[in-house]
Structures are given as C-alpha cells and as structure tokens.
Coordinates of C-alpha atoms in Angstrom, one line a residue:
Chain U
X121 CA -7.6 -14.2 22.8
X122 CA -10.8 -14.1 24.1
X123 CA -13.7 -12.8 21.6
X124 CA -14.4 -9.1 23.4
X125 CA -14.0 -6.7 20.3
X126 CA -12.0 -3.6 21.4
X127 CA -10.2 -5.0 24.6
X128 CA -11.9 -2.6 26.7
X129 CA -13.4 -5.4 29.1
X130 CA -11.6 -7.2 32.2
X131 CA -14.9 -9.0 33.6
X132 CA -14.1 -12.0 31.4
X133 CA -10.3 -12.1 31.4
X134 CA -9.0 -15.1 30.3
X135 CA -6.3 -15.5 32.7
X136 CA -4.0 -13.4 32.8
X137 CA -3.5 -12.2 36.6
X138 CA -0.1 -10.7 36.8
X139 CA -1.4 -8.2 34.2
X140 CA -0.9 -5.4 36.3
X141 CA -2.6 -3.3 33.9
X142 CA -5.4 -5.6 35.2
X143 CA -8.8 -3.5 36.8
X144 CA -10.9 -5.5 39.0
X145 CA -14.1 -7.0 37.6
X146 CA -16.7 -4.9 36.1
X147 CA -14.4 -2.4 36.3
X148 CA -14.1 -0.6 32.0
X149 CA -10.6 0.2 31.4
X150 CA -12.1 3.0 29.2
X151 CA -15.0 4.5 29.2
X152 CA -16.1 5.7 25.9
X153 CA -20.0 7.2 25.3
X154 CA -19.9 7.2 21.9
X155 CA -18.6 3.5 21.5
X156 CA -21.5 1.3 19.9
X157 CA -22.4 -1.6 20.5
X158 CA -24.0 -2.4 17.3
X159 CA -23.4 -5.4 15.7
X160 CA -23.8 -7.1 12.1
X161 CA -24.3 -5.7 9.0
X162 CA -27.3 -5.1 6.8
X163 CA -28.0 -4.7 3.1
X164 CA -29.8 -3.7 0.7
X165 CA -31.1 -5.9 -1.6
X166 CA -32.0 -5.2 -4.7
X167 CA -34.8 -6.7 -7.1
X168 CA -34.5 -6.9 -11.0
X169 CA -37.6 -7.7 -12.6
X170 CA -38.0 -9.4 -16.0
X171 CA -42.1 -10.0 -16.6
X172 CA -43.3 -11.5 -13.0
X173 CA -39.5 -13.5 -12.8
X174 CA -37.9 -11.3 -10.2
X175 CA -34.0 -11.9 -9.8
X176 CA -31.4 -10.5 -7.4
X177 CA -28.6 -8.3 -9.6
X178 CA -25.3 -10.1 -9.2
X179 CA -23.7 -7.1 -7.4
X180 CA -26.4 -8.0 -4.6
X181 CA -24.8 -11.4 -3.9
X182 CA -21.1 -10.0 -3.8
X183 CA -21.7 -8.1 -1.1
X184 CA -23.6 -10.3 1.2
X185 CA -21.1 -12.6 0.5
X186 CA -18.4 -9.8 1.2
X187 CA -20.5 -9.5 4.4
X188 CA -20.3 -12.6 5.4
X189 CA -16.9 -13.2 5.1
X190 CA -15.7 -10.6 7.1
X191 CA -17.9 -9.7 10.0
X192 CA -18.6 -12.7 12.7
X193 CA -21.8 -11.2 13.4
X194 CA -25.6 -11.5 11.7
X195 CA -25.9 -10.5 7.7
X196 CA -29.1 -8.9 7.2
X197 CA -31.0 -8.3 3.7
X198 CA -34.1 -6.0 3.2
X199 CA -35.6 -6.2 -0.1
X200 CA -38.7 -4.5 -1.5
X201 CA -41.1 -6.6 -2.8
X202 CA -44.6 -8.3 -3.0
X203 CA -44.7 -12.6 -2.3
X204 CA -42.7 -12.9 -5.8
X205 CA -40.2 -11.9 -4.0
X206 CA -40.4 -14.9 -1.3
X207 CA -38.3 -16.8 -4.4
X208 CA -35.1 -14.6 -3.8
X209 CA -35.8 -16.0 0.1
X210 CA -33.1 -18.9 -0.8
X211 CA -30.9 -17.5 -2.9
X212 CA -30.1 -14.6 -0.1
X213 CA -29.7 -17.6 2.4
X214 CA -27.4 -19.3 0.1
X215 CA -25.1 -16.4 0.1
X216 CA -25.0 -15.2 3.7
X217 CA -28.2 -13.3 5.1
X218 CA -29.4 -14.6 7.9
X219 CA -32.4 -12.5 8.6
X220 CA -34.4 -10.7 5.7
X221 CA -36.6 -7.7 6.4
X222 CA -39.2 -7.9 3.6
X223 CA -41.1 -5.4 2.8
X224 CA -44.2 -5.5 1.6
X225 CA -46.0 -2.6 0.5
X226 CA -47.8 -2.2 -2.9
X227 CA -46.9 1.3 -2.8
X228 CA -43.3 0.6 -3.5
X229 CA -43.2 -1.9 -5.6
X230 CA -42.2 1.1 -8.3
X231 CA -38.5 2.1 -6.7
X232 CA -39.2 5.0 -4.2
X233 CA -36.2 6.4 -3.2
X234 CA -37.4 8.6 -0.1
X235 CA -39.2 5.9 1.0
X236 CA -37.1 3.0 0.8
X237 CA -34.8 5.3 2.8
X238 CA -36.8 6.4 4.7
X239 CA -37.7 2.6 5.4
X240 CA -34.3 1.2 5.8
X241 CA -34.0 4.0 8.5
X242 CA -36.9 2.3 10.1
X243 CA -35.0 -1.4 9.8
X244 CA -31.8 0.1 10.7
X245 CA -33.3 1.2 14.1
X246 CA -34.6 -1.9 14.4
X247 CA -31.6 -3.9 14.1
X248 CA -28.3 -1.3 14.6
X249 CA -26.2 -3.1 12.8
X250 CA -22.5 -1.8 13.0
X251 CA -22.2 -1.6 8.6
X252 CA -25.0 -1.1 6.5
X253 CA -23.6 -1.7 2.7
X254 CA -25.8 -1.6 -1.0
X255 CA -24.5 -2.2 -4.6
X256 CA -23.1 1.1 -6.1
X257 CA -25.5 0.6 -9.4
X258 CA -27.6 3.9 -9.8
X259 CA -29.7 3.3 -7.4
X260 CA -27.4 2.2 -4.4
X261 CA -25.7 5.0 -5.0
X262 CA -28.8 7.2 -5.1
X263 CA -30.6 5.8 -1.4
X264 CA -27.7 5.4 -0.1
X265 CA -26.7 9.1 0.5
X266 CA -30.2 10.1 1.2
X267 CA -29.9 6.8 4.3
X268 CA -26.6 8.2 5.4
X269 CA -28.2 11.7 6.2
X270 CA -31.3 10.5 7.6
X271 CA -28.6 7.9 10.4
X272 CA -26.3 11.2 10.2
X273 CA -23.3 9.3 9.8
X274 CA -20.3 8.8 7.3
X275 CA -21.0 7.1 3.5
X276 CA -18.3 6.1 1.6
X277 CA -18.8 5.7 -2.2
X278 CA -18.3 3.1 -4.7
X279 CA -15.2 0.7 -2.7
X280 CA -13.6 -1.9 -3.5
X281 CA -11.9 -3.5 -0.9
X282 CA -13.9 -3.4 2.1
X283 CA -12.3 -5.3 5.8
X284 CA -13.2 -5.0 9.3
X285 CA -10.9 -4.8 12.3
X286 CA -13.8 -5.7 15.3
X287 CA -17.0 -3.5 15.0
X288 CA -14.7 -0.8 12.4
X289 CA -15.0 -0.9 9.3
X290 CA -11.8 -0.2 7.0
X291 CA -12.7 0.8 3.1
X292 CA -10.7 1.9 0.3
X293 CA -12.3 3.2 -2.8
X294 CA -10.3 4.6 -6.1
X295 CA -10.4 8.5 -5.9
X296 CA -9.8 11.2 -8.2
X297 CA -10.2 9.1 -11.1
X298 CA -8.6 5.6 -10.3
X299 CA -5.2 7.6 -10.0
X300 CA -5.2 7.0 -6.4
X301 CA -6.3 5.0 -3.5
X302 CA -7.8 6.0 -0.2
X303 CA -8.8 4.3 3.1
X304 CA -11.4 5.8 4.7
X305 CA -13.2 5.2 8.1
X306 CA -16.3 6.5 9.5
X307 CA -16.2 7.2 13.0
X308 CA -20.1 7.4 13.4
X309 CA -22.4 3.7 13.8
X310 CA -23.6 2.4 11.6
X311 CA -20.4 2.7 8.8
X312 CA -22.1 3.0 5.5
X313 CA -20.3 2.3 2.1
X314 CA -21.6 1.4 -1.4
X315 CA -19.8 -1.3 -2.8
X316 CA -18.2 -1.0 -6.5
X317 CA -20.0 -4.2 -8.7
X318 CA -17.4 -6.8 -9.8
X319 CA -15.4 -5.6 -6.7
X320 CA -16.2 -9.3 -4.6
X321 CA -16.4 -12.5 -5.7
X322 CA -19.8 -14.1 -5.3
X323 CA -19.5 -17.5 -3.0
X324 CA -22.4 -19.4 -2.9
X325 CA -22.8 -21.8 0.9
X326 CA -25.1 -25.3 0.5
X327 CA -27.3 -22.7 2.9
X328 CA -30.9 -22.4 1.9
X329 CA -32.9 -21.5 5.4
X330 CA -32.9 -18.3 7.6
X331 CA -35.1 -16.4 9.1
X332 CA -37.6 -13.9 7.4
X333 CA -39.5 -11.3 8.9
X334 CA -42.2 -9.4 6.8
X335 CA -41.5 -5.8 7.6
X336 CA -44.5 -2.5 7.5
X337 CA -43.4 1.3 6.4
X338 CA -45.6 3.1 8.1
X339 CA -44.4 6.7 6.2
X340 CA -45.3 8.4 2.9
X341 CA -44.4 7.4 -0.4
X342 CA -44.2 11.2 -1.3
X343 CA -42.9 10.7 -5.4
X344 CA -45.4 10.6 -8.3
X345 CA -44.2 8.5 -10.9
X346 CA -45.9 9.0 -14.0
X347 CA -44.5 6.0 -16.4
X348 CA -41.8 3.6 -16.4
X349 CA -40.5 2.3 -19.3
X350 CA -37.4 -0.6 -19.2
X351 CA -34.6 0.5 -21.0
X352 CA -34.3 -2.5 -24.2
X353 CA -30.8 -1.4 -25.8
X354 CA -29.9 -4.9 -24.8
X355 CA -26.2 -5.0 -24.5
X356 CA -25.9 -2.0 -27.0
X357 CA -24.2 0.0 -23.8
X358 CA -20.9 0.1 -23.5
X359 CA -20.8 -0.5 -20.1
X360 CA -22.2 -4.2 -20.6
X361 CA -19.3 -5.3 -22.9
X362 CA -17.1 -8.3 -21.6
X363 CA -14.8 -7.2 -24.3
X364 CA -14.1 -3.2 -25.7
X365 CA -12.0 -2.1 -28.9
X366 CA -11.7 1.4 -28.1
X367 CA -10.4 3.8 -30.3
X368 CA -8.4 6.9 -30.3
X369 CA -6.4 9.4 -32.4
X370 CA -4.0 6.9 -33.4
X371 CA -7.0 6.5 -35.9
X372 CA -6.6 8.5 -38.9
X373 CA -9.4 6.8 -41.4
X374 CA -12.6 7.0 -40.7
X375 CA -13.3 3.7 -42.6
X376 CA -11.4 2.0 -40.0
X377 CA -14.1 2.7 -37.4
X378 CA -16.3 0.5 -39.6
X379 CA -13.7 -2.6 -39.9
X380 CA -13.4 -2.1 -36.4
X381 CA -17.3 -2.9 -35.9
X382 CA -17.8 -5.7 -37.9
X383 CA -14.7 -7.3 -36.0
X384 CA -15.9 -6.2 -33.1
X385 CA -19.4 -7.6 -33.8
X386 CA -17.4 -11.4 -35.0
X387 CA -15.7 -11.1 -31.6
X388 CA -18.4 -10.6 -29.4
X389 CA -16.9 -7.3 -28.7
X390 CA -18.8 -3.3 -28.8
X391 CA -16.3 -0.7 -30.2
X392 CA -15.8 2.6 -27.6
X393 CA -13.6 5.0 -28.3
X394 CA -11.7 7.8 -27.2
X395 CA -12.8 11.9 -26.7
X396 CA -10.8 12.4 -29.9
X397 CA -12.8 10.4 -32.2
X398 CA -16.2 11.8 -30.8
X399 CA -14.9 15.1 -31.4
X400 CA -14.6 13.8 -34.6
X401 CA -17.8 13.2 -34.9
X402 CA -17.3 10.0 -36.3
X403 CA -18.5 8.2 -33.1
X404 CA -21.3 9.8 -30.6
X405 CA -20.6 10.5 -27.1
X406 CA -22.0 7.4 -25.7
X407 CA -19.3 5.5 -26.6
X408 CA -16.8 7.4 -25.2
X409 CA -15.2 6.0 -22.6
X410 CA -13.2 8.3 -19.7
X411 CA -14.0 11.2 -17.1
X412 CA -16.3 13.1 -19.4
X413 CA -17.5 9.9 -21.2
X414 CA -18.5 6.0 -19.3
X415 CA -16.7 4.5 -17.0
X416 CA -16.4 0.7 -18.4
X417 CA -14.8 -2.1 -16.5
X418 CA -14.5 -5.1 -19.2
X419 CA -12.9 -8.2 -18.9
X420 CA -10.9 -7.1 -21.3
X421 CA -9.9 -3.7 -23.2
X422 CA -8.2 -3.5 -26.5
X423 CA -7.0 0.0 -26.6
X424 CA -6.3 0.7 -30.4
X425 CA -4.4 4.2 -31.0
X426 CA -5.1 5.6 -28.0
X427 CA -2.4 7.7 -26.0
X428 CA -3.9 7.2 -22.5
X429 CA -4.9 10.4 -20.8
X430 CA -5.3 10.4 -17.5
X431 CA -8.8 11.3 -18.3
X432 CA -8.8 8.6 -20.5
X433 CA -7.7 6.4 -18.4
X434 CA -10.0 6.9 -15.1
X435 CA -12.6 5.3 -17.7
X436 CA -11.2 2.3 -18.0
X437 CA -8.5 1.6 -15.5
X438 CA -10.8 -0.7 -13.8
X439 CA -10.5 -3.1 -17.3
X440 CA -9.4 -6.8 -16.1
X441 CA -7.1 -7.1 -18.9
X442 CA -5.1 -4.0 -21.2
X443 CA -4.2 -4.8 -24.4
X444 CA -2.6 -1.6 -25.8
X445 CA -2.1 -0.9 -29.1
X446 CA 0.0 1.5 -30.4
X447 CA 2.6 3.1 -32.8
X448 CA 4.6 5.7 -30.3
X449 CA 6.4 3.4 -27.9
X450 CA 6.7 6.2 -25.2
X451 CA 2.8 6.7 -25.2
X452 CA 1.3 7.0 -21.2
X453 CA -1.0 3.7 -22.5
X454 CA 1.4 1.5 -22.3
X455 CA 2.5 2.1 -18.9
X456 CA -0.5 0.2 -17.4
X457 CA -2.1 -2.3 -20.0
X458 CA -1.2 -6.1 -19.5
X459 CA 0.0 -6.0 -22.8
X460 CA 2.0 -3.5 -25.5
X461 CA 2.0 -3.7 -28.8
X462 CA 3.9 -1.0 -30.7
X463 CA 2.3 -1.3 -33.7
X464 CA 0.0 0.1 -36.6
X465 CA -3.9 -0.2 -34.7
X466 CA -5.4 0.1 -38.2
X467 CA -3.0 -2.9 -39.6
X468 CA -3.9 -5.2 -37.1
X469 CA -7.7 -4.4 -37.2
X470 CA -7.6 -5.4 -40.4
X471 CA -5.4 -8.8 -39.7
X472 CA -8.2 -9.5 -37.1
X473 CA -10.9 -9.1 -40.1
X474 CA -8.9 -11.8 -42.0
X475 CA -8.1 -13.9 -39.7
X476 CA -11.8 -13.7 -38.1
X477 CA -12.6 -14.6 -41.8
X478 CA -11.0 -17.6 -41.1
X479 CA -8.6 -17.4 -44.3
X480 CA -5.9 -17.3 -41.1
X481 CA -5.3 -20.1 -39.3
X482 CA -5.4 -18.4 -35.4
X483 CA -2.4 -20.9 -34.2
Chain T
X274 CA -38.9 30.3 -11.3
X275 CA -35.5 30.7 -9.2
X276 CA -33.0 28.2 -9.5
X277 CA -30.1 27.3 -7.6
X278 CA -27.3 25.2 -9.4
X279 CA -24.3 24.0 -7.1
X280 CA -21.1 23.8 -8.8
X281 CA -18.0 22.7 -7.2
X282 CA -14.5 23.9 -8.3
X283 CA -12.0 20.3 -9.6
X284 CA -8.4 20.4 -10.5
X285 CA -7.4 20.4 -13.8
X286 CA -6.7 17.2 -15.0
X287 CA -3.4 15.0 -13.6
X288 CA -1.9 17.5 -11.1
X289 CA -3.0 15.3 -8.3
X290 CA -1.1 16.5 -4.8
X291 CA -2.0 14.9 -1.6
X292 CA -2.2 16.4 1.7
X293 CA -0.3 15.0 4.6
X294 CA -3.9 14.0 6.4
X295 CA -4.9 12.7 2.0
X296 CA -6.9 15.1 1.5
X297 CA -6.5 16.9 -2.2
X298 CA -4.0 19.9 -1.9
X299 CA -6.0 22.5 -4.5
X300 CA -3.7 25.5 -3.7
X301 CA -1.6 26.4 -6.8
X302 CA -3.2 23.6 -8.9
X303 CA -5.1 25.4 -11.5
X304 CA -8.9 24.7 -10.5
X305 CA -11.6 24.5 -13.5
X306 CA -15.4 24.2 -13.7
X307 CA -16.3 20.7 -12.8
X308 CA -17.9 19.3 -16.0
X309 CA -20.6 17.6 -14.6
X310 CA -21.2 20.8 -12.4
X311 CA -21.3 23.0 -16.1
X312 CA -23.5 20.3 -17.9
X313 CA -26.0 21.1 -15.2
X314 CA -26.0 24.9 -15.4
X315 CA -25.8 24.6 -19.1
X316 CA -29.2 22.6 -18.9
X317 CA -31.0 25.0 -16.5
X318 CA -29.6 28.2 -18.7
X319 CA -31.0 26.6 -21.9
X320 CA -34.1 26.4 -20.6
X321 CA -34.8 29.3 -19.0
X322 CA -37.5 31.8 -20.0
X323 CA -37.8 35.6 -19.1
X324 CA -38.1 36.5 -15.5
X325 CA -36.3 33.2 -14.6
X326 CA -33.2 33.7 -11.8
X327 CA -30.8 31.7 -12.0
X328 CA -27.9 31.4 -8.6
X329 CA -24.9 29.7 -8.4
X330 CA -23.2 28.9 -5.1
X331 CA -20.1 26.8 -4.4
X332 CA -18.3 26.4 -1.7
X333 CA -14.5 26.1 -1.8
X334 CA -11.2 28.6 -0.6
X335 CA -11.4 32.0 -1.9
X336 CA -10.2 30.9 -5.2
X337 CA -13.2 29.1 -6.0
X338 CA -14.6 32.4 -7.2
X339 CA -12.7 31.7 -10.5
X340 CA -15.4 28.9 -11.0
X341 CA -18.3 31.2 -9.7
X342 CA -17.1 33.6 -12.1
X343 CA -16.7 31.6 -15.4
X344 CA -20.5 30.9 -14.3
X345 CA -21.9 34.1 -15.1
X346 CA -20.1 34.3 -18.2
X347 CA -22.3 31.7 -19.1
X348 CA -24.7 33.3 -18.0
X349 CA -25.6 32.7 -14.3
X350 CA -27.4 36.5 -12.8
X351 CA -26.0 35.7 -9.4
X352 CA -23.2 33.7 -7.5
X353 CA -22.1 33.2 -4.1
X354 CA -19.4 31.7 -2.2
X355 CA -19.5 29.9 0.7
X356 CA -15.6 29.7 2.1
X357 CA -14.4 29.4 5.2
X358 CA -10.9 28.3 6.9
X359 CA -13.2 25.9 8.8
X360 CA -14.6 24.0 5.8
X361 CA -11.6 23.2 4.5
X362 CA -12.0 18.9 4.6
X363 CA -15.2 18.3 4.7
X364 CA -16.7 15.5 3.6
X365 CA -19.8 14.9 1.6
X366 CA -22.0 15.4 5.3
X367 CA -20.4 18.0 6.5
X368 CA -20.1 20.0 2.6
X369 CA -24.4 18.6 2.4
X370 CA -24.7 20.3 6.2
X371 CA -23.0 23.6 4.8
X372 CA -24.6 24.1 1.0
X373 CA -28.2 23.5 3.0
X374 CA -27.7 25.8 5.7
X375 CA -26.5 28.2 2.6
X376 CA -30.0 27.0 1.0
X377 CA -31.9 28.0 4.0
X378 CA -31.0 31.1 4.9
X379 CA -30.5 32.9 1.7
X380 CA -32.5 31.3 -0.9
X381 CA -35.1 29.5 1.2
X382 CA -37.5 30.3 -1.6
X383 CA -35.5 28.4 -4.9
X384 CA -38.2 26.5 -7.0
X385 CA -35.4 24.0 -7.7
X386 CA -32.0 23.4 -6.3
X387 CA -29.5 21.8 -9.4
X388 CA -26.5 19.6 -9.0
X389 CA -24.7 18.1 -11.8
X390 CA -24.4 14.0 -11.0
X391 CA -20.9 13.8 -9.5
X392 CA -17.7 15.9 -9.9
X393 CA -14.5 14.2 -11.5
X394 CA -12.3 14.8 -8.2
X395 CA -14.5 13.2 -5.7
X396 CA -16.6 10.6 -7.5
X397 CA -18.5 10.4 -5.2
X398 CA -22.2 12.0 -6.7
X399 CA -23.5 12.0 -3.0
X400 CA -23.8 15.8 -1.8
X401 CA -27.1 16.1 -4.3
X402 CA -29.3 13.6 -2.3
X403 CA -27.6 13.8 1.5
X404 CA -28.7 17.8 0.7
X405 CA -32.0 16.5 -0.3
X406 CA -32.4 14.6 3.0
X407 CA -31.8 17.4 4.8
X408 CA -34.1 20.1 3.5
X409 CA -37.1 17.4 3.7
X410 CA -37.3 17.6 -0.1
X411 CA -37.8 15.2 -2.8
X412 CA -34.8 14.0 -5.0
X413 CA -34.4 13.5 -8.8
X414 CA -31.4 11.5 -9.8
X415 CA -30.1 10.6 -13.0
X416 CA -32.2 13.7 -15.0
X417 CA -32.2 13.6 -19.0
X418 CA -35.0 16.0 -19.3
X419 CA -36.7 18.6 -17.6
X420 CA -39.4 20.4 -18.6
X421 CA -42.2 23.3 -16.7
X422 CA -45.3 21.7 -16.2
X423 CA -48.3 23.0 -14.2
X424 CA -46.7 24.2 -11.0
X425 CA -43.8 22.3 -11.1
X426 CA -41.3 20.4 -13.6
X427 CA -41.5 16.8 -14.9
X428 CA -38.9 15.1 -14.7
X429 CA -37.1 12.1 -17.3
X430 CA -34.8 10.1 -15.3
X431 CA -32.4 7.2 -16.8
X432 CA -31.7 5.0 -14.6
X433 CA -29.4 2.5 -16.9
X434 CA -32.3 -0.6 -16.9
X435 CA -35.1 1.6 -16.5
X436 CA -36.4 5.0 -18.2
X437 CA -39.1 6.9 -16.1
X438 CA -41.4 10.0 -15.8
X439 CA -42.0 11.9 -12.6
X440 CA -43.5 15.3 -11.6
X441 CA -41.1 17.1 -9.5
X442 CA -42.6 19.6 -7.4
X443 CA -41.2 22.8 -6.6
X444 CA -37.7 22.6 -4.1
X445 CA -36.9 19.3 -5.5
X446 CA -33.3 18.2 -5.9
X447 CA -32.5 17.7 -9.2
X448 CA -29.3 15.9 -10.5
X449 CA -28.2 16.0 -14.0
X450 CA -26.9 12.4 -15.7
X451 CA -24.7 14.0 -18.1
X452 CA -21.5 15.9 -19.6
X453 CA -21.0 17.9 -23.1
X454 CA -17.4 16.6 -23.9
X455 CA -16.9 19.7 -25.7
X456 CA -17.4 22.0 -23.0
X457 CA -19.3 24.9 -23.2
X458 CA -18.2 28.4 -24.4
X459 CA -19.5 32.2 -22.3
X460 CA -20.3 34.6 -25.1
X461 CA -19.0 37.8 -26.1
X462 CA -22.1 39.3 -24.0
X463 CA -22.3 37.0 -21.3
X464 CA -18.6 37.9 -20.6
X465 CA -19.6 41.8 -20.7
X466 CA -22.9 41.3 -18.6
X467 CA -20.8 38.9 -16.1
X468 CA -17.9 41.7 -15.1
X469 CA -20.0 44.4 -13.6
X470 CA -21.4 41.6 -11.3
X471 CA -20.0 41.0 -7.8
X472 CA -19.4 37.4 -5.7
X473 CA -21.1 37.6 -2.1
X474 CA -18.5 35.7 0.0
X475 CA -20.3 34.3 3.0
X476 CA -18.7 32.5 5.9
X477 CA -19.5 29.2 8.5
X478 CA -20.4 31.8 11.3
X479 CA -22.4 33.8 8.8
X480 CA -24.6 30.6 8.1
X481 CA -25.3 29.3 11.6
X482 CA -22.6 26.6 11.6
X483 CA -21.1 25.1 14.5
X484 CA -17.2 24.8 15.0
X485 CA -17.6 21.2 15.0
X486 CA -20.2 20.7 12.1
X487 CA -18.6 21.4 9.1
X488 CA -15.0 20.4 7.9
X489 CA -12.9 17.6 9.0
X490 CA -14.1 18.2 12.6
X491 CA -18.3 17.7 11.4
X492 CA -17.1 15.1 8.8
X493 CA -17.7 11.6 10.1
X494 CA -15.8 9.8 7.2
X495 CA -12.0 10.2 7.4
X496 CA -9.1 9.2 5.4
X497 CA -6.6 7.3 7.0
X498 CA -4.5 6.9 3.6
X499 CA -4.3 7.6 0.5
X500 CA -1.5 6.2 -2.0
X501 CA -1.2 5.9 -5.7
X502 CA -2.5 3.8 -7.6
X503 CA 0.9 1.2 -8.4
X504 CA 0.6 -0.8 -11.3
X505 CA -0.3 -4.3 -11.2
X506 CA -0.4 -5.3 -14.5
X507 CA 2.1 -7.7 -16.1
X508 CA 3.1 -5.1 -18.6
X509 CA 4.6 -7.0 -21.0
X510 CA 5.6 -4.6 -24.2
X511 CA 6.6 -6.4 -27.5
X512 CA 7.1 -4.3 -30.2
X513 CA 6.2 -6.2 -33.5
X514 CA 6.3 -5.1 -37.2
X515 CA 3.6 -7.5 -38.2
X516 CA 0.5 -6.6 -37.6
X517 CA -0.8 -10.7 -38.1
X518 CA 1.4 -11.4 -35.3
X519 CA -0.3 -8.5 -33.3
X520 CA -3.9 -9.5 -34.3
X521 CA -2.9 -13.3 -32.8
X522 CA -2.0 -12.1 -29.8
X523 CA -5.3 -9.9 -29.4
X524 CA -7.2 -12.8 -30.6
X525 CA -5.5 -14.6 -28.4
X526 CA -6.4 -12.6 -25.1
X527 CA -9.8 -12.5 -26.6
X528 CA -9.9 -16.1 -26.5
X529 CA -8.5 -16.9 -22.8
X530 CA -10.1 -14.8 -20.9

C-alpha cells in the first residue's frame, strides 16, 4: 500500500484504475476540516541532577524508545537546563530522538510547572506533533495536565501500552485500581499521554547524532521557590525496592515484623504491609501498600499473610512476580499470585531467616 | 480566608460495573467520599481559623449530595453540587472546564482552591492542574504542609526525590498529597450543625456552559473499550506444610530474577 495515512488522498493512487470509488486526481474522498496534519512525537525529557552531574531518568529513555518504535515521523525531545545538559544529547539521540529542543534559561534551572508547560506549548505550536508524551513521574503528571489545558486537548494518564494507527494513538491504561484496562483515544491533536515508568523497554541504538536547537522562552516564570532540598532517604521508600516482603493480617505476632526486617535486609529487600498492620500500629503508613497507601511495582512481591482485598491489590498488581503465602487456600490473593504457598507466613519467615544464616544450604 | 475544596464521590471498593460505553456505572453502587479528597478537606478544616469559610463542591449525579452532606458533617460550611445530565461522561478536561466555570461564577474571590491528589476510581490526578491553567493561577502539587504567611501561604511540596518550599499566592490551586488510612470521623456537633444546612445545586445552563463544552460531547478523550484484567500470572498453587520448603521456593524466586 502507499504511504498515505487515512487513505483520503487519491492523487497518488498506486494503479488501481479499475476501482469504481476512485476519484479524479486532486479530489479528496472525504474533506474533514478537523483532520490534522500533525506528525511526529514530542517527548519531555526530564533531567535528574546529582551535584554537577546530570542524568536522564530511565522512564525518559523508555518513552523515547516507545516513540521511536511506534511512529514513522520524527521524534522531538524537549529538555530544560544549562550547558551541562549537552552531555545528555548522545543518550537522547541513541534512544531515538531526531531533534532536541534545548531550553536554556537560567530561570528554568529549578522545576517550574507553569513555565515548563507554557514553554512546551510554544514548542508544540512550532513542531505541531501528533503526539506529546512524558513519563508518569511526579513532575510529568503535574506538567502534562497543565500543558493539555493550554493546548485544549485530551490527556490520558499513566498509560501502560501505546500503539499508533497512522496518526491516531491508541492508549491503554489501568483503571479502577488496576481491576480494569481501558483503551482510550483522543479526538484532538496533539494526543497526549503520560507513560508509566517501566511499562516499556529502553532500547538504545548506536546512533549518537541528531539535530539540536536552542529555544528561547519569552514568558513569565511566576513561581517563587523559597528552598529546595533533595530527599536523601535513599532506598527507604518501598516504591524503590526491587523485592518487597509484605505483611498482612495473617501475621499475629509483633515480633514477626522484626524478623521480616532482618530477613529483608539480608535479601536486599524491604518490608511493606497491608492496612491492618498499620492499624495495629506495627508499621508506619509510609510502608502501607494499597489504594490508601503506596503503589509499588517491585520485581518480586512476597505477600505474607495477606488476604488480597481489592484495595490492596490496587497497590501491588503491577509487581512483576507475586508470591503469596497464606494458610487460607481460598484467600483472594491466591487468585492473582504467580506462586501460592498454602502455609503459615511467620513459620516461612523463620525458615528463610535460618536459610539466610547459612545453617541450611538453599538447594 | 475563603477556601474551596473540590471533592469527588467514588464507588465503594470493588463493586465495578461498566456501562456499554466503557464508563463506570455509578448508580446503584454505594458512593463514598474519595479518601484523597477527604484528607485534603481534613487538612483545611484542621488549620482553619475563626472567620475562615470552607466551601465544598462536587460534580456528579444528584446522589453525590451524600458526600457533600458528609463533608459538612466533617466541618465544611457550605456545599455546592454541580449536576446536570449533560455533564455525564466528562473526562478530566471537561470536568476541569465545568469546575472552572463554577468557581468563576460562584466563588471568584476564593483564596485557595484545594484538591486531593487523585481519585481512587480514575487515578488520573489531572483535574487540579487543568483547572489551575484554565483559571490562570499557580499550581502546587504534592503538598504536605501548608501555612499562612503574610498575604498568602507557604507550601511544602514533596516530589519524592525533592522537597521544596514555595510561596503560594492567594487564588492558587493546591493539591494535598496524602491520605489518611483511618479516615476521619464526624463529631456529633458537626452532624447537628450540618443537619441545618442545605446544598446548592447548580446546573450546566446556570454556569453558562454549552452542550458541547462538557460531558461526553465536550471530552476529547474517548474510552473505546474497557475490559477486566485477566490474570496473566502463572498461578502455581502449592500446598506446603513444611515451612523450610516454602522458604526455599521463595528464596529461589528471589534469586531467579
């Protein structure tokens, strides 16, 4: 087939002369005033700063890789920062960026949601992309709606899957705490989405060059930031843990919490919990997984004595693998675990502790 | 100070029903106050000073007045229900447009527009910042602390990797980050006080909104299909009596990642 998207153009028809629906050259089968000619994908690339060094977060590489794989148009990246950001160009090109818009403005060195959105709206007006994407990070989820409101377009949050049909983007996202998946389209251009971290693979290429442009932001920077301090809790956020040992109502003895902590430390894991443990006062709210707690996506989620309510599931259904330990064979958690062990959680933790001590060899 | 707290009613727990067009069926499902909204309202009520006025607003079907009633029992002074059949099926953009119209029409002198971080049914967390842009005011996301200072406020925001303090001018949009797993309890005096207060219902026409500016007609995003999540887990169920064997299996899983 020809490369025309939408199929509304017949002037370049590829020889199907006998087609009775064929129109004279130059005449459109369907004249749609709202048919956008927008093309390409524009991505906001966030910059993580650690002292003087800059780093591109994984989610931005994932979004760029996704943009490159699904779109045959150009991939544009927008990045804010001073000259130090130039060090990130090769990485951006490698993940699929064709053109970098580098906004060099000292006022935008600190994160400014209003000005970032306003500035990106100007770039979108220049580029006219079909799609605007950013990572569903704390900042992405704050800037994207502001930008969508300026552009008067729709926005789909936290997508886990994207595909393009011509210029039309099909977005898939979990809804209602991960119990439903919704396929969403946007009827206006650009079509906007934030993309869940980890939903796509980052696929580098060996490309290291592309186009880079400086962009001057003329607008205002209204926000007065009084102080900023990096949060240096290190790995103490359960959302960062690769392995979580999670305790639930089946844990009857408070000492099991300490046991779990000790096992977790030796496994390179962290301990989280369900709401009932927080209600007992055994663990702080910051460790709670679920709809009213935190949403975690570890590689391995070990549910110890957790029944698996809908609210809890909403917080952990994104885990790569789930092991459930619960004496009740009918507990809902067994319905969505990779491995279900019908046994007592506290006893298993004790056994794990002994094994990690090396007294018993793990075969 | 005059506070406007935007709240939402959400279907209670796991009773998910899906309409033909993929929207959630809310009628018949018990609705509760979204816990994030409840938390945001609670933070404002806890910090209010004598003379401050706290107004709650929600957009939803007539039955959503129940959550407004609960907000007033918790301590809100007045409540508005933006309700109209034409508003049904609004996405975040259409919702933001309707809420903006409401604020500009009824409470243009609000000193602070307060939201929760997100709802537990939609999970988008987009409406506060769309409203902020439509009103042309500053937005403050993930707020953990808010205090009065000078003519306005000072907010502490937690971005996960960064915590910062900002000046919050009057009229800004603030979204609190947290949730209280225990919920709040209405006092007896709060309940008695709320019993005497009415809820003002506002419809689309009263807000000057066109038929194509709200609801499904005014929503740029269209839900094509929804489906229940089918488990893709291996779901290997093993009945094990010996904890050591179970521990071995788990450590095996942990090592095999």
